[in-house]
Amino acid sequence: MVRKPSHGDSGAGDLSTEANKERKGLWSPEEDERLFAQIAYHSVSTWSSVAQLAGKLDSFQSDLVLRLRRSGKSCRLRWMNYLRPDLKKEPISKREEEIIISLQQSLGNRWSTIAARMPGRTDNEIKNYWNSRIRKRLNAAAKPDGASAEPVPAAEAKVEPTNEATETASISTIPARFPVFACQLLDELVGGGGISSAGGGGSGESTPSTTSTQQQNSGDEREASVGDSNMIHFLSFDNLDYPADLLMDVPGAMDAWESELYPAN
DNA sequence: AAGACACGCAACCGCAAACAA
DNA sequence: ATTGTTTGCGGTTGCGTGTCT
């Protein structure tokens, strides 16, 4: 379900006294383009600088009009959850769902750690999926006759992660200081023409009027081009032989399986 | 047709950890 | 060692959309 953007205030073109006020709410396609272009073309070291610099790509237009009035935090969130080129766009598969359940069982609600083990998925996405679907289903399954009131499903009980689990979590491919990493990679891509389509948004002269749907499509294009250039070497869980039925019920089996998957760790 | 309700997703909030000065 | 800044995380909320009555 794609929400129709309401975009908080009147959008990037607001020239009122509110112009310097920090924006909240949904991101407009223009904001997305500016953020993406900023990360793609500029060497930045912090998210707050991304927020300050994005929107200054078009020097002939007023900064007041174009400045991306978002907090660094908001920029980071938008990038991580939506703009990142390596994100999967398709719905979570049955197999991925099994992995989520299994990982949640062994790690608890450590969504970022779980997401780190699921290429192309974000912690927010997994968290939402868990809260809106799996959790509900497990709750229903836990009380088939409706006898017990709101039992905590076994999979939801907080589990203190083992050291081993913590260590294997380090397979995350997203470094803590991500902007630098992203810019280095994207700069290389720009050199190879990998994301040339994304740069068009920053040219100002022909800023495309993107709809929500177009926004999604453009994301797919970026994903494809990045994938072609082997930017990020994620594994696809769908290509793995994941013995979910076995692993989910055997303590330690998940970690053993992962050790096989990631022998370097 | 329209109102009520449920659902799913995007984004915000507050806190803690990591880092820099 | 201390303080300020930035980042990352998990919980929660708000709102658009779909479904039901």
Short mmCIF file of C-alpha atoms (C1' of nucleotides) in Angstrom, two decimals:
data_model
loop_
_atom_site.label_atom_id
_atom_site.label_comp_id
_atom_site.label_asym_id
_atom_site.label_seq_id
_atom_site.Cartn_x
_atom_site.Cartn_y
_atom_site.Cartn_z
CA MET A 1 0.00 0.00 0.00
CA VAL A 2 1.53 3.26 -1.07
CA ARG A 3 0.45 6.31 0.77
CA LYS A 4 -0.45 9.36 -1.14
CA PRO A 5 2.10 11.92 -0.06
CA SER A 6 0.75 14.75 2.04
CA HIS A 7 4.23 16.05 2.81
CA GLY A 8 3.69 17.91 6.03
CA ASP A 9 3.74 21.55 5.02
CA SER A 10 3.45 22.88 1.51
CA GLY A 11 6.63 21.26 0.28
CA ALA A 12 10.07 22.27 -0.91
CA GLY A 13 8.76 25.30 -2.69
CA ASP A 14 7.52 27.11 0.38
CA LEU A 15 8.90 30.61 0.45
CA SER A 16 7.13 31.72 3.62
CA THR A 17 8.74 32.57 6.92
CA GLU A 18 8.49 28.89 7.67
CA ALA A 19 11.18 28.35 5.09
CA ASN A 20 13.88 27.57 7.58
CA LYS A 21 11.70 25.51 9.82
CA GLU A 22 12.54 21.85 9.93
CA ARG A 23 10.20 19.79 7.82
CA LYS A 24 8.45 16.70 9.08
CA GLY A 25 6.14 14.14 7.61
CA LEU A 26 6.33 12.27 4.37
CA TRP A 27 9.12 12.94 1.91
CA SER A 28 8.30 14.43 -1.45
CA PRO A 29 9.86 13.01 -4.62
CA GLU A 30 11.89 16.20 -4.94
CA GLU A 31 13.31 15.77 -1.49
CA ASP A 32 14.18 12.19 -2.27
CA GLU A 33 16.00 13.24 -5.39
CA ARG A 34 17.95 15.88 -3.56
CA LEU A 35 18.94 13.55 -0.81
CA PHE A 36 19.94 10.82 -3.22
CA ALA A 37 21.88 13.22 -5.39
CA GLN A 38 23.61 14.70 -2.38
CA ILE A 39 24.75 11.32 -1.16
CA ALA A 40 25.70 10.26 -4.65
CA TYR A 41 27.75 13.26 -5.65
CA HIS A 42 29.14 14.90 -2.56
CA SER A 43 31.68 13.73 -0.09
CA VAL A 44 30.02 14.20 3.23
CA SER A 45 31.00 12.90 6.57
CA THR A 46 27.87 13.32 8.66
CA TRP A 47 24.17 13.07 8.12
CA SER A 48 23.69 16.57 9.45
CA SER A 49 25.92 17.88 6.68
CA VAL A 50 23.92 15.89 4.16
CA ALA A 51 20.82 17.63 5.42
CA GLN A 52 22.48 21.03 5.15
CA LEU A 53 24.03 20.52 1.74
CA ALA A 54 21.24 18.70 -0.04
CA GLY A 55 19.23 21.24 -1.95
CA LYS A 56 22.21 23.44 -2.69
CA LEU A 57 22.95 21.48 -5.83
CA ASP A 58 21.20 24.05 -7.95
CA SER A 59 23.13 27.18 -7.28
CA PHE A 60 21.03 29.38 -9.53
CA GLN A 61 17.98 28.82 -7.40
CA SER A 62 17.36 30.15 -3.95
CA ASP A 63 18.69 28.13 -1.08
CA LEU A 64 15.59 29.06 0.84
CA VAL A 65 13.54 27.29 -1.77
CA LEU A 66 15.72 24.28 -2.23
CA ARG A 67 17.38 23.60 1.06
CA LEU A 68 16.43 20.22 2.37
CA ARG A 69 14.95 21.25 5.66
CA ARG A 70 15.27 17.87 7.26
CA SER A 71 17.24 16.76 10.25
CA GLY A 72 20.25 14.57 9.67
CA LYS A 73 18.38 11.93 11.53
CA SER A 74 15.48 12.13 9.15
CA CYS A 75 17.83 12.00 6.15
CA ARG A 76 19.52 8.92 7.49
CA LEU A 77 16.20 7.21 8.11
CA ARG A 78 14.93 8.02 4.65
CA TRP A 79 18.09 6.75 3.04
CA MET A 80 18.26 3.59 5.08
CA ASN A 81 14.60 2.69 4.75
CA TYR A 82 13.79 3.84 1.25
CA LEU A 83 16.50 5.30 -0.96
CA ARG A 84 19.31 2.83 -0.43
CA PRO A 85 19.98 1.23 -3.81
CA ASP A 86 20.36 -2.24 -2.41
CA LEU A 87 16.91 -2.46 -0.89
CA LYS A 88 14.59 -5.19 -2.03
CA LYS A 89 11.32 -3.84 -3.34
CA GLU A 90 9.35 -7.06 -3.40
CA PRO A 91 7.23 -8.22 -0.47
CA ILE A 92 8.76 -10.38 2.21
CA SER A 93 8.70 -13.97 1.05
CA LYS A 94 7.58 -16.98 3.01
CA ARG A 95 11.18 -18.04 3.39
CA GLU A 96 12.19 -14.65 4.67
CA GLU A 97 9.33 -14.76 7.11
CA GLU A 98 10.62 -18.05 8.46
CA ILE A 99 14.02 -16.49 8.88
CA ILE A 100 12.56 -13.53 10.71
CA ILE A 101 10.70 -15.80 13.10
CA SER A 102 13.76 -17.89 13.70
CA LEU A 103 16.08 -14.94 14.23
CA GLN A 104 13.60 -13.21 16.48
CA GLN A 105 13.49 -16.36 18.52
CA SER A 106 17.23 -16.44 18.97
CA LEU A 107 17.95 -12.70 19.12
CA GLY A 108 14.80 -11.14 20.51
CA ASN A 109 13.60 -7.78 19.18
CA ARG A 110 16.99 -6.78 17.87
CA TRP A 111 15.63 -5.71 14.54
CA SER A 112 18.79 -4.12 13.23
CA THR A 113 20.73 -7.32 13.89
CA ILE A 114 18.03 -9.34 12.21
CA ALA A 115 17.98 -6.94 9.28
CA ALA A 116 21.74 -7.23 8.98
CA ARG A 117 21.26 -10.90 8.25
CA MET A 118 18.56 -10.28 5.67
CA PRO A 119 20.05 -8.60 2.63
CA GLY A 120 17.93 -5.84 1.20
CA ARG A 121 15.64 -5.63 4.19
CA THR A 122 15.54 -2.83 6.75
CA ASP A 123 15.06 -3.05 10.46
CA ASN A 124 11.96 -0.89 10.15
CA GLU A 125 10.51 -3.15 7.51
CA ILE A 126 11.14 -6.26 9.57
CA LYS A 127 9.85 -4.63 12.71
CA ASN A 128 6.67 -3.53 10.95
CA TYR A 129 6.23 -6.95 9.41
CA TRP A 130 6.65 -8.58 12.77
CA ASN A 131 4.28 -6.28 14.60
CA SER A 132 1.58 -6.27 11.98
CA ARG A 133 1.58 -9.86 10.82
CA ILE A 134 3.75 -12.46 12.47
CA ARG A 135 3.12 -11.34 16.00
CA LYS A 136 -0.58 -11.35 15.41
CA ARG A 137 -0.47 -14.78 13.85
CA LEU A 138 1.62 -16.21 16.62
CA ASN A 139 -0.75 -14.73 19.16
CA ALA A 140 -3.66 -16.38 17.42
CA ALA A 141 -1.82 -19.67 17.24
CA ALA A 142 -0.92 -19.48 20.91
CA LYS A 143 -4.56 -19.46 21.91
CA PRO A 144 -6.41 -21.68 19.43
CA ASP A 145 -9.38 -22.09 21.74
CA GLY A 146 -9.24 -18.56 22.99
CA ALA A 147 -8.68 -19.83 26.50
CA SER A 148 -5.55 -17.94 27.52
CA ALA A 149 -5.64 -14.17 27.50
CA GLU A 150 -2.79 -12.50 25.54
CA PRO A 151 -0.03 -15.00 26.13
CA VAL A 152 3.40 -13.90 25.12
CA PRO A 153 4.29 -16.06 22.15
CA ALA A 154 7.40 -18.12 22.61
CA ALA A 155 9.03 -16.42 19.69
CA GLU A 156 8.48 -13.04 21.24
CA ALA A 157 10.03 -13.71 24.61
CA LYS A 158 13.16 -11.63 25.02
CA VAL A 159 16.19 -13.83 24.66
CA GLU A 160 19.54 -12.72 25.88
CA PRO A 161 21.74 -13.03 22.82
CA THR A 162 24.74 -15.26 23.04
CA ASN A 163 28.19 -13.94 22.32
CA GLU A 164 28.25 -16.06 19.24
CA ALA A 165 25.07 -14.49 18.03
CA THR A 166 26.47 -11.05 18.65
CA GLU A 167 29.59 -11.86 16.75
CA THR A 168 27.83 -13.28 13.74
CA ALA A 169 25.75 -10.14 13.67
CA SER A 170 28.86 -8.39 12.48
CA ILE A 171 28.25 -9.69 8.99
CA SER A 172 26.26 -6.54 8.47
CA THR A 173 27.45 -4.88 5.33
CA ILE A 174 26.45 -1.41 6.48
CA PRO A 175 29.30 0.29 8.29
CA ALA A 176 28.50 2.49 11.23
CA ARG A 177 29.73 5.62 9.44
CA PHE A 178 27.71 4.99 6.37
CA PRO A 179 27.70 8.30 4.46
CA VAL A 180 31.41 8.15 3.77
CA PHE A 181 31.10 4.58 2.66
CA ALA A 182 28.14 5.35 0.45
CA CYS A 183 29.77 8.33 -1.15
CA GLN A 184 32.93 6.42 -1.96
CA LEU A 185 30.98 3.67 -3.63
CA LEU A 186 28.62 5.97 -5.40
CA ASP A 187 31.43 8.20 -6.57
CA GLU A 188 32.92 5.19 -8.25
CA LEU A 189 29.61 4.41 -9.80
CA VAL A 190 29.22 7.92 -11.06
CA GLY A 191 32.55 7.51 -12.75
CA GLY A 192 31.23 4.39 -14.41
CA GLY A 193 27.87 5.93 -15.17
CA GLY A 194 26.18 3.57 -12.76
CA ILE A 195 23.59 6.00 -11.38
CA SER A 196 23.53 8.60 -14.07
CA SER A 197 19.77 8.62 -13.97
CA ALA A 198 19.80 9.80 -10.39
CA GLY A 199 21.87 12.84 -11.18
CA GLY A 200 19.20 14.29 -13.40
CA GLY A 201 17.22 15.32 -10.35
CA GLY A 202 19.97 17.61 -9.25
CA SER A 203 20.34 19.44 -12.50
CA GLY A 204 17.42 21.67 -11.67
CA GLU A 205 16.73 22.57 -15.25
CA SER A 206 14.67 19.49 -15.85
CA THR A 207 13.57 18.33 -12.48
CA PRO A 208 11.21 15.50 -13.27
CA SER A 209 7.78 15.66 -11.77
CA THR A 210 7.65 12.33 -10.09
CA THR A 211 4.57 10.64 -8.79
CA SER A 212 4.62 8.09 -6.01
CA THR A 213 4.58 5.31 -8.51
CA GLN A 214 7.33 6.80 -10.58
CA GLN A 215 9.29 7.21 -7.44
CA GLN A 216 9.10 3.52 -6.81
CA ASN A 217 10.08 2.74 -10.36
CA SER A 218 13.07 4.99 -10.30
CA GLY A 219 14.19 3.19 -7.21
CA ASP A 220 14.03 -0.06 -9.09
CA GLU A 221 16.13 1.34 -11.86
CA ARG A 222 18.75 2.45 -9.42
CA GLU A 223 18.70 -0.94 -7.82
CA ALA A 224 19.19 -2.63 -11.11
CA SER A 225 22.07 -0.48 -12.18
CA VAL A 226 23.79 -0.83 -8.88
CA GLY A 227 23.28 -4.54 -8.91
CA ASP A 228 24.85 -4.75 -12.33
CA SER A 229 27.95 -3.06 -11.11
CA ASN A 230 28.25 -5.39 -8.14
CA MET A 231 28.19 -2.49 -5.76
CA ILE A 232 27.05 -4.52 -2.83
CA HIS A 233 27.64 -8.20 -2.64
CA PHE A 234 24.59 -9.26 -0.74
CA LEU A 235 23.50 -12.81 -0.59
CA SER A 236 19.97 -13.54 -1.55
CA PHE A 237 18.25 -15.63 1.06
CA ASP A 238 15.94 -16.94 -1.57
CA ASN A 239 18.92 -18.63 -3.14
CA LEU A 240 20.00 -20.27 0.06
CA ASP A 241 19.06 -23.71 1.16
CA TYR A 242 17.51 -22.70 4.43
CA PRO A 243 16.27 -25.64 6.49
CA ALA A 244 13.84 -23.54 8.46
CA ASP A 245 11.81 -26.44 9.81
CA LEU A 246 14.88 -28.01 11.31
CA LEU A 247 16.62 -24.93 12.55
CA MET A 248 13.73 -23.25 14.24
CA ASP A 249 13.18 -25.96 16.81
CA VAL A 250 16.73 -26.92 17.62
CA PRO A 251 18.66 -24.66 20.01
CA GLY A 252 21.93 -23.54 18.48
CA ALA A 253 21.12 -24.97 15.09
CA MET A 254 20.57 -21.53 13.61
CA ASP A 255 24.01 -20.40 14.66
CA ALA A 256 25.58 -23.56 13.35
CA TRP A 257 23.86 -23.05 10.03
CA GLU A 258 25.07 -19.48 9.90
CA SER A 259 28.60 -20.57 10.67
CA GLU A 260 28.46 -22.70 7.57
CA LEU A 261 27.11 -19.80 5.61
CA TYR A 262 29.72 -17.38 6.82
CA PRO A 263 32.85 -19.41 7.44
CA ALA A 264 34.96 -16.25 7.57
CA ASN A 265 33.21 -15.29 10.79
"C1'" DA B 1 -23.11 5.47 -0.89
"C1'" DA B 2 -21.15 6.38 3.27
"C1'" DG B 3 -19.45 5.77 7.74
"C1'" DA B 4 -16.77 2.75 10.92
"C1'" DC B 5 -13.18 -0.06 11.58
"C1'" DA B 6 -8.82 -2.60 10.70
"C1'" DC B 7 -4.56 -2.86 8.55
"C1'" DG B 8 0.01 -1.68 6.95
"C1'" DC B 9 3.56 1.43 6.30
"C1'" DA B 10 6.39 5.61 6.88
"C1'" DA B 11 8.19 8.47 9.99
"C1'" DC B 12 8.81 10.47 14.64
"C1'" DC B 13 10.47 10.23 19.42
"C1'" DG B 14 13.45 9.33 23.13
"C1'" DC B 15 17.28 7.08 24.68
"C1'" DA B 16 21.91 5.11 24.64
"C1'" DA B 17 26.23 4.29 22.45
"C1'" DA B 18 29.96 5.96 19.79
"C1'" DC B 19 32.78 9.45 18.57
"C1'" DA B 20 35.12 14.06 18.46
"C1'" DA B 21 36.93 18.13 20.59
"C1'" DA C 1 38.24 12.86 32.08
"C1'" DT C 2 34.62 15.67 30.54
"C1'" DT C 3 31.41 17.60 27.51
"C1'" DG C 4 29.03 18.17 23.23
"C1'" DT C 5 27.66 16.11 18.87
"C1'" DT C 6 26.24 12.51 15.89
"C1'" DT C 7 24.52 8.11 14.92
"C1'" DG C 8 21.84 3.93 15.64
"C1'" DC C 9 18.16 1.55 17.65
"C1'" DG C 10 13.56 0.06 19.26
"C1'" DG C 11 9.05 1.56 20.47
"C1'" DT C 12 5.31 4.11 19.10
"C1'" DT C 13 2.21 7.03 16.50
"C1'" DG C 14 -0.24 9.08 12.54
"C1'" DC C 15 -2.38 8.58 8.41
"C1'" DG C 16 -3.80 6.63 3.86
"C1'" DT C 17 -6.11 2.71 2.06
"C1'" DG C 18 -8.94 -1.38 2.00
"C1'" DT C 19 -12.80 -3.89 3.83
"C1'" DC C 20 -16.92 -4.47 6.21
"C1'" DT C 21 -21.54 -3.17 7.60
#
